[in-house]
Coordinates of C-alpha atoms and ligand atoms in Angstrom, one line a residue:
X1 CA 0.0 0.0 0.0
X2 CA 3.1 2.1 -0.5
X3 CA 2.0 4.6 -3.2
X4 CA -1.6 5.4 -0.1
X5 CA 1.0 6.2 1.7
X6 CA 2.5 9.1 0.1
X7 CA -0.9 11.1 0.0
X8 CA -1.1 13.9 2.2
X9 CA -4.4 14.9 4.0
X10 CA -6.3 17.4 2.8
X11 CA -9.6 18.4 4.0
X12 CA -11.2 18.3 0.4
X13 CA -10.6 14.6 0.7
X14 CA -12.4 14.3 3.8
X15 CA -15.6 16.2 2.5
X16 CA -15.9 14.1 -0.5
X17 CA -15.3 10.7 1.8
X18 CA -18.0 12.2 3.6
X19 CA -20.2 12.8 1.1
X20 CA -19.5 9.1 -0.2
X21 CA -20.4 7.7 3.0
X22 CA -23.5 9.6 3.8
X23 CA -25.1 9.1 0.4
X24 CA -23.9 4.9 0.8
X25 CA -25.8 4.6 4.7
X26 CA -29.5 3.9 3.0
X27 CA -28.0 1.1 1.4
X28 CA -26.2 -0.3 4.9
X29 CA -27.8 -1.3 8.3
X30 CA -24.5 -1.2 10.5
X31 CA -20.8 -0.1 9.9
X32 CA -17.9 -1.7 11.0
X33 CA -14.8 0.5 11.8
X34 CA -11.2 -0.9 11.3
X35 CA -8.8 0.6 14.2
X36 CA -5.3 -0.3 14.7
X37 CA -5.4 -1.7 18.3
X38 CA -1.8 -0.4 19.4
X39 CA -3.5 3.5 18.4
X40 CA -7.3 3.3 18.6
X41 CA -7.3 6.8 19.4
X42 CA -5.2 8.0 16.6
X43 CA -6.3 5.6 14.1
X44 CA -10.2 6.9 14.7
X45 CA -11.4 9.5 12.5
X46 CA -13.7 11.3 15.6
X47 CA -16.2 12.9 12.4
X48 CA -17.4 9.2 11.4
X49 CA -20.4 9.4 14.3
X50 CA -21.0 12.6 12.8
X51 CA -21.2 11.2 9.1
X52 CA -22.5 7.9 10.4
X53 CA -25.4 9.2 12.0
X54 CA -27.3 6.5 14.2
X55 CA -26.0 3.6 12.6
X56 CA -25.0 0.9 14.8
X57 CA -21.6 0.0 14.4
X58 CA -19.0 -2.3 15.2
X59 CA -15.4 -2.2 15.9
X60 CA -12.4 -4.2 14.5
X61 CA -9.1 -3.9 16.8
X62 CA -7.2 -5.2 13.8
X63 CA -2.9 -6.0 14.2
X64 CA -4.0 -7.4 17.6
X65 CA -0.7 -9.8 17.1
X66 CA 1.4 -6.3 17.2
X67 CA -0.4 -4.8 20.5
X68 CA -0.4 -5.2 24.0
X69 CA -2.9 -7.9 25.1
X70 CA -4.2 -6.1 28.2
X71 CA -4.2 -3.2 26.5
X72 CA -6.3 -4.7 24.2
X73 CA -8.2 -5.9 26.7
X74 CA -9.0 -2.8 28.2
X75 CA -9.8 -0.9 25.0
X76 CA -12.7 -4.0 24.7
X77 CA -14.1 -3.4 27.9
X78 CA -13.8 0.2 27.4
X79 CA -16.2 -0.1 24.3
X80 CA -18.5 -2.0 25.9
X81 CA -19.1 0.6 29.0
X82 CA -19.8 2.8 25.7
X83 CA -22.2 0.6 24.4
X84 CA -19.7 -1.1 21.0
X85 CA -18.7 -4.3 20.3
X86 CA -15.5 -4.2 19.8
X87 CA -13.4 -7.3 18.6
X88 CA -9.6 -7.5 18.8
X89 CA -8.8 -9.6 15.2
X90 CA -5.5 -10.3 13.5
X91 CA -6.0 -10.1 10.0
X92 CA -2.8 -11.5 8.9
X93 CA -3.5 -14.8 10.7
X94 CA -7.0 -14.8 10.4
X95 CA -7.5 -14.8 14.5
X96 CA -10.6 -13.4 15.8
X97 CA -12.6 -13.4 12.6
X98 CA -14.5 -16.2 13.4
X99 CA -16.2 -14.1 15.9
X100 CA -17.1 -11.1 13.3
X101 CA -20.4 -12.8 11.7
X102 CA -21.6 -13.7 15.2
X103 CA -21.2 -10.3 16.6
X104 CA -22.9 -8.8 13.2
X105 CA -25.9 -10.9 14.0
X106 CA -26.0 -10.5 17.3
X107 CA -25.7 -6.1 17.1
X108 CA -28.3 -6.8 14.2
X109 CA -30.7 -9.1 15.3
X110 CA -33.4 -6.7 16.2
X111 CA -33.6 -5.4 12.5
X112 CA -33.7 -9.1 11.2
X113 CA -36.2 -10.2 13.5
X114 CA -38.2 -7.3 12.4
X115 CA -37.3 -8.0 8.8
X116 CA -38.6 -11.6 9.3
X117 CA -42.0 -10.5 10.8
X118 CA -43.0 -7.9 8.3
X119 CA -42.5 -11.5 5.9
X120 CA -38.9 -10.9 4.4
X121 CA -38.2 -14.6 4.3
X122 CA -34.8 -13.9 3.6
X123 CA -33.5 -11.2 4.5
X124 CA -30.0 -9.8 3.8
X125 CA -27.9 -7.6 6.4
X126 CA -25.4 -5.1 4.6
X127 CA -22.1 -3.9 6.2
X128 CA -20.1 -0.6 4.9
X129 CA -16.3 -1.2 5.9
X130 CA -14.5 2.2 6.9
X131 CA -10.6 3.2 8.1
X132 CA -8.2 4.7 7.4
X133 CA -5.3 4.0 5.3
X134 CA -3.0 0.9 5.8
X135 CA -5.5 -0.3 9.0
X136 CA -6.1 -3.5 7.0
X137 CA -9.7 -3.2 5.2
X138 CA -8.4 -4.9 2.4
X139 CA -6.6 -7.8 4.2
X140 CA -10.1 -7.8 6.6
X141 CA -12.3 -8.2 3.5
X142 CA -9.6 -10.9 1.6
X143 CA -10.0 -12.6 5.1
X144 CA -13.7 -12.4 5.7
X145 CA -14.4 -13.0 2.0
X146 CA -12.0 -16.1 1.8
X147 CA -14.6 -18.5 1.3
X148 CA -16.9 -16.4 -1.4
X149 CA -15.1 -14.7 -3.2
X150 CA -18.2 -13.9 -5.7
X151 CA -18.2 -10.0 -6.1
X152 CA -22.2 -9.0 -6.0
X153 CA -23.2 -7.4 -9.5
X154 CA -24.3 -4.1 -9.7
X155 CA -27.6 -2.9 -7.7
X156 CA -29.8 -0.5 -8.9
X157 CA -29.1 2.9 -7.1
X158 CA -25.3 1.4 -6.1
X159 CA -23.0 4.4 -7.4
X160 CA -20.8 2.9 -9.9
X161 CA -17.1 2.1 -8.2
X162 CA -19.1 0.8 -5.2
X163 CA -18.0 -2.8 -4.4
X164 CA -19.9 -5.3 -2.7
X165 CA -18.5 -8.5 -1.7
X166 CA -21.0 -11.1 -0.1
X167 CA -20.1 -13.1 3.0
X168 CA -22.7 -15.3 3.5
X169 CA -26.2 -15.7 2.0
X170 CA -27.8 -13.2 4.3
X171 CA -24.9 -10.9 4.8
X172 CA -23.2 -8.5 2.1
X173 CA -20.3 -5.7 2.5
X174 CA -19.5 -2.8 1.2
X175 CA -15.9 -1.5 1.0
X176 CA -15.3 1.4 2.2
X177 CA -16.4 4.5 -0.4
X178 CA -13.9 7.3 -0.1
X179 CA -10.7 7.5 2.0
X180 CA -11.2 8.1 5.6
X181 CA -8.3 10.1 7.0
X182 CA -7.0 10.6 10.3
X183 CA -7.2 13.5 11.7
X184 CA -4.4 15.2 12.9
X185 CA -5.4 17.5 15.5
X186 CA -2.6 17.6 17.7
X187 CA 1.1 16.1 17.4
X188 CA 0.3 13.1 19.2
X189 CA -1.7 11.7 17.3
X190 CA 0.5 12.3 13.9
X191 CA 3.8 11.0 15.8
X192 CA 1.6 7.5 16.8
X193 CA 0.4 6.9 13.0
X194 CA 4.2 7.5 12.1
X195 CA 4.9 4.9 14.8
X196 CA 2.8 3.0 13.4
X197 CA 3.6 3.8 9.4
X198 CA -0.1 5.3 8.6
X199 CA 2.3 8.3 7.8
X200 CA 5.6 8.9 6.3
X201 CA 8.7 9.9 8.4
X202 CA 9.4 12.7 6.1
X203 CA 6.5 14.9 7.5
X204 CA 7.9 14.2 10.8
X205 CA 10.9 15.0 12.7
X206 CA 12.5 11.5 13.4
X207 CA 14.6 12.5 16.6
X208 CA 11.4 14.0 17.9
X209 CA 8.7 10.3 17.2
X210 CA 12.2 8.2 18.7
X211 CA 12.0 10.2 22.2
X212 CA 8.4 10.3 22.1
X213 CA 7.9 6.5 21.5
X214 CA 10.9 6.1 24.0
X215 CA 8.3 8.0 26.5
X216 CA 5.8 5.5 25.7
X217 CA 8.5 2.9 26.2
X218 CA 9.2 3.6 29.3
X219 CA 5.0 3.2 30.6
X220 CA 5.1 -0.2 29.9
X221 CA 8.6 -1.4 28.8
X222 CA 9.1 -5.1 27.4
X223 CA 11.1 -7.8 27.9
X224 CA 12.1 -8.0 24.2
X225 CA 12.5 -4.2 24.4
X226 CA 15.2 -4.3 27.4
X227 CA 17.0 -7.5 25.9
X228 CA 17.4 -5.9 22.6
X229 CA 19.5 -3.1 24.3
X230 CA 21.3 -5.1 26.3
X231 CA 19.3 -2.8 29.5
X232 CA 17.7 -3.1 32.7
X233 CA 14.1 -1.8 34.0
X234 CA 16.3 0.4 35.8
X235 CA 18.4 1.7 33.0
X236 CA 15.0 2.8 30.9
X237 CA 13.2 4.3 34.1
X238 CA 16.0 6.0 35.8
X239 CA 16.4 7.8 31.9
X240 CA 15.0 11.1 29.8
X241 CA 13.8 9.8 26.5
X242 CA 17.1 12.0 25.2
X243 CA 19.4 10.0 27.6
X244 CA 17.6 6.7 26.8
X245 CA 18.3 7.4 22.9
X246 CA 21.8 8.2 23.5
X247 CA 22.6 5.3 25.3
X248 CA 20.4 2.8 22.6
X249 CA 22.8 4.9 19.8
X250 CA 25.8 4.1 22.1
X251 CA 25.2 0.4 22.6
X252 CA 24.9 -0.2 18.8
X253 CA 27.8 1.9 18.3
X254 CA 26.5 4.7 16.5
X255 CA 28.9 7.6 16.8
X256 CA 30.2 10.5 14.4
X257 CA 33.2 12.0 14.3
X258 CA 34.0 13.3 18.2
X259 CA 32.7 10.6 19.7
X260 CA 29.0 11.9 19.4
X261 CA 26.2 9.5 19.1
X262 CA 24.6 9.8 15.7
X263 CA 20.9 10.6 17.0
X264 CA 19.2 10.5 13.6
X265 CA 20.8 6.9 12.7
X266 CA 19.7 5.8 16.2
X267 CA 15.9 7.4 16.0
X268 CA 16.1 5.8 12.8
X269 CA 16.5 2.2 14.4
X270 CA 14.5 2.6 17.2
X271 CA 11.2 3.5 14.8
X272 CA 12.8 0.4 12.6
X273 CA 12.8 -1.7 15.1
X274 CA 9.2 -1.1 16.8
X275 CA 7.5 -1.1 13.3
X276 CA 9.4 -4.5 12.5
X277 CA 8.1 -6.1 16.0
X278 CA 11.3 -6.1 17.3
X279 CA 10.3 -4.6 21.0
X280 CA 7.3 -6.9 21.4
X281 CA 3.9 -5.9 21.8
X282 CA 3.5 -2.3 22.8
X283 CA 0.3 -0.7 22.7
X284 CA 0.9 3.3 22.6
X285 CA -2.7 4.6 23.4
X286 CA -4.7 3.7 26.6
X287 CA -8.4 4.0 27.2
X288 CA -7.3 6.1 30.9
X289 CA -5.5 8.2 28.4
Ligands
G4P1 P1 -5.7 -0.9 3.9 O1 -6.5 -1.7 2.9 O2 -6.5 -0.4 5.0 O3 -4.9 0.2 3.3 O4 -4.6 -1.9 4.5 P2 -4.0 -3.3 4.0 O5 -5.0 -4.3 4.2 O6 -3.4 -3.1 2.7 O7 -2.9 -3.5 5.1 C1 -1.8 -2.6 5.3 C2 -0.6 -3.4 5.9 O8 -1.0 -3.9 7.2 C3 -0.2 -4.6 5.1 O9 1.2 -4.7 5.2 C4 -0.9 -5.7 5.8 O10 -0.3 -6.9 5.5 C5 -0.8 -5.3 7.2 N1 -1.8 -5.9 8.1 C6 -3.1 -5.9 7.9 N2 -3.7 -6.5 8.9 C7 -2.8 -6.9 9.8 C8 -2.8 -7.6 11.0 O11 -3.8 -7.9 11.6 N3 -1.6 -7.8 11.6 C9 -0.4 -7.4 11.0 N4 0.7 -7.7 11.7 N5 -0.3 -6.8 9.8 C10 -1.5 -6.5 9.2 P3 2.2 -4.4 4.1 O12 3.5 -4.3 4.7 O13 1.7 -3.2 3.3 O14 2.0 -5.6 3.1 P4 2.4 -7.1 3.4 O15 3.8 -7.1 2.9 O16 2.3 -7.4 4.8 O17 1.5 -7.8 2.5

């Protein structure tokens, strides 16, 4: 998905998504929003319950195998007290998906009982998938469609480009129609979908995302994270995010003429490193955040 990310937001993008979406909700009854579970904060676009309106909706925690389990765990819980099934799912191995149809029926069930008494004898539940780039959507609907791969032809009123997939004999979905960006309202939440590679380094100052993932390090610091620098508990919390980059730059001998540590080669590996899975599983937002 290389060449998604190299587009830039731009609000004209978002109205037109919008606009998309909004005219594509008479032909859905619920929509399910892909999240990356290590950022579900940063990953959520907060317009969609504006756009969505009163749809119900369900969330995907998707790259589940790259986040913190609790974490995860809590983010579930969290949805819940609001009222959202939320699933944690690993699209790459396919974990969790088993439970997606189930939960669709069971947030839906009112609507198909209802269906079912006003003599629908078979009705059909429709689904409208929404994220934002590089969350997964297409490896969720290459997973979830695995088994029927049959594209649905064209339905009268469908804007052209619209693609429907169909999952079961009662249950159809709708990629998503327009590009739902982030939103980038405050630095956090850029510097955690750079973390995460939703957005290119280049609009970001690298130094800057390796001490502010090293401050998200040190909240909940790994086993993998410590053995991979050769550090104790004590070496990461006793540190400033500055100090703990230094020493990460020193350890893999990263120095410039002088004797200086080369900061940008070590912020370089650092952001490497995490991306790759290298520190373990470290979930950067929390719902207490
Ligand atoms: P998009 O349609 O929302 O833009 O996302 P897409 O499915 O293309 O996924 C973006 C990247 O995230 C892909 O990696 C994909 O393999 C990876 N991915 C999707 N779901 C999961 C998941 O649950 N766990 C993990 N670990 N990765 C996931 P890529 O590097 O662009 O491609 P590839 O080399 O992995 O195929």
């Amino acid at each position: 998905m290389g060449e998604k990310q190299n587009i830039q937001w731009f609000p004209g993008h978002m109205t037109k998504t919008k606009r998309k979406i909004q005219s594509s909700l008479k032909l859905i009854d619920v929509v399910v929003e892909i999240l990356d579970a290590r950022i579900p904060l940063s990953s959520h676009n907060p317009d969609l319950a504006e756009i969505i309106e009163n749809k119900p909706k369900l969330v995907l925690l998707n790259k589940c195998d790259k986040a913190d389990r609790t974490a995860t765990k809590k983010w579930v819980d969290y949805y819940l007290e609001n009222g959202v099934t939320a699933l944690p799912v690993d699209c790459k191995s396919g974990r969790g998906i088993n439970k997606f149809v189930p939960s669709l029926r069971n947030i839906l069930s009112d609507k198909f009982d209802a269906q079912k008494k006003k003599g629908i004898k078979n009705p059909v539940l429709r689904v409208m998938i929404v994220g934002i780039p590089n969350v997964g959507k297409s490896s969720f609907i290459n997973r979830v469609c695995k088994q029927s791969i049959a594209k649905v032809e064209d339905r009268p009123g469908v804007t052209r480009g619209n693609q429907w997939y169909t999952i079961s004999n009662d249950l159809e979905l709708l990629d998503t129609p327009g590009v739902l960006w982030p939103k980038f309202d405050d630095e956090k939440t850029a510097l955690h979908l750079a973390f995460t590679g939703a957005v290119k380094d280049r609009v970001l100052d690298i130094e800057l995302l390796a001490m502010d993932f090293l401050e998200a390090v040190k909240k909940n610091v790994t086993p993998e994270f410590l053995s991979r620098f050769k550090m104790s508990k004590e070496d990461v919390d006793g540190k400033k995010p500055y100090e703990l980059l230094e020493l990460i730059g020193r350890k893999r001998g990263m120095l410039i003429s002088g004797g200086e540590i080369d900061m940008e080669r070590a912020s370089n590996l650092v952001i490497d490193e995490y991306r790759n899975g290298k520190f373990g599983n470290i979930t950067l937002e929390y719902p207490e955040d």
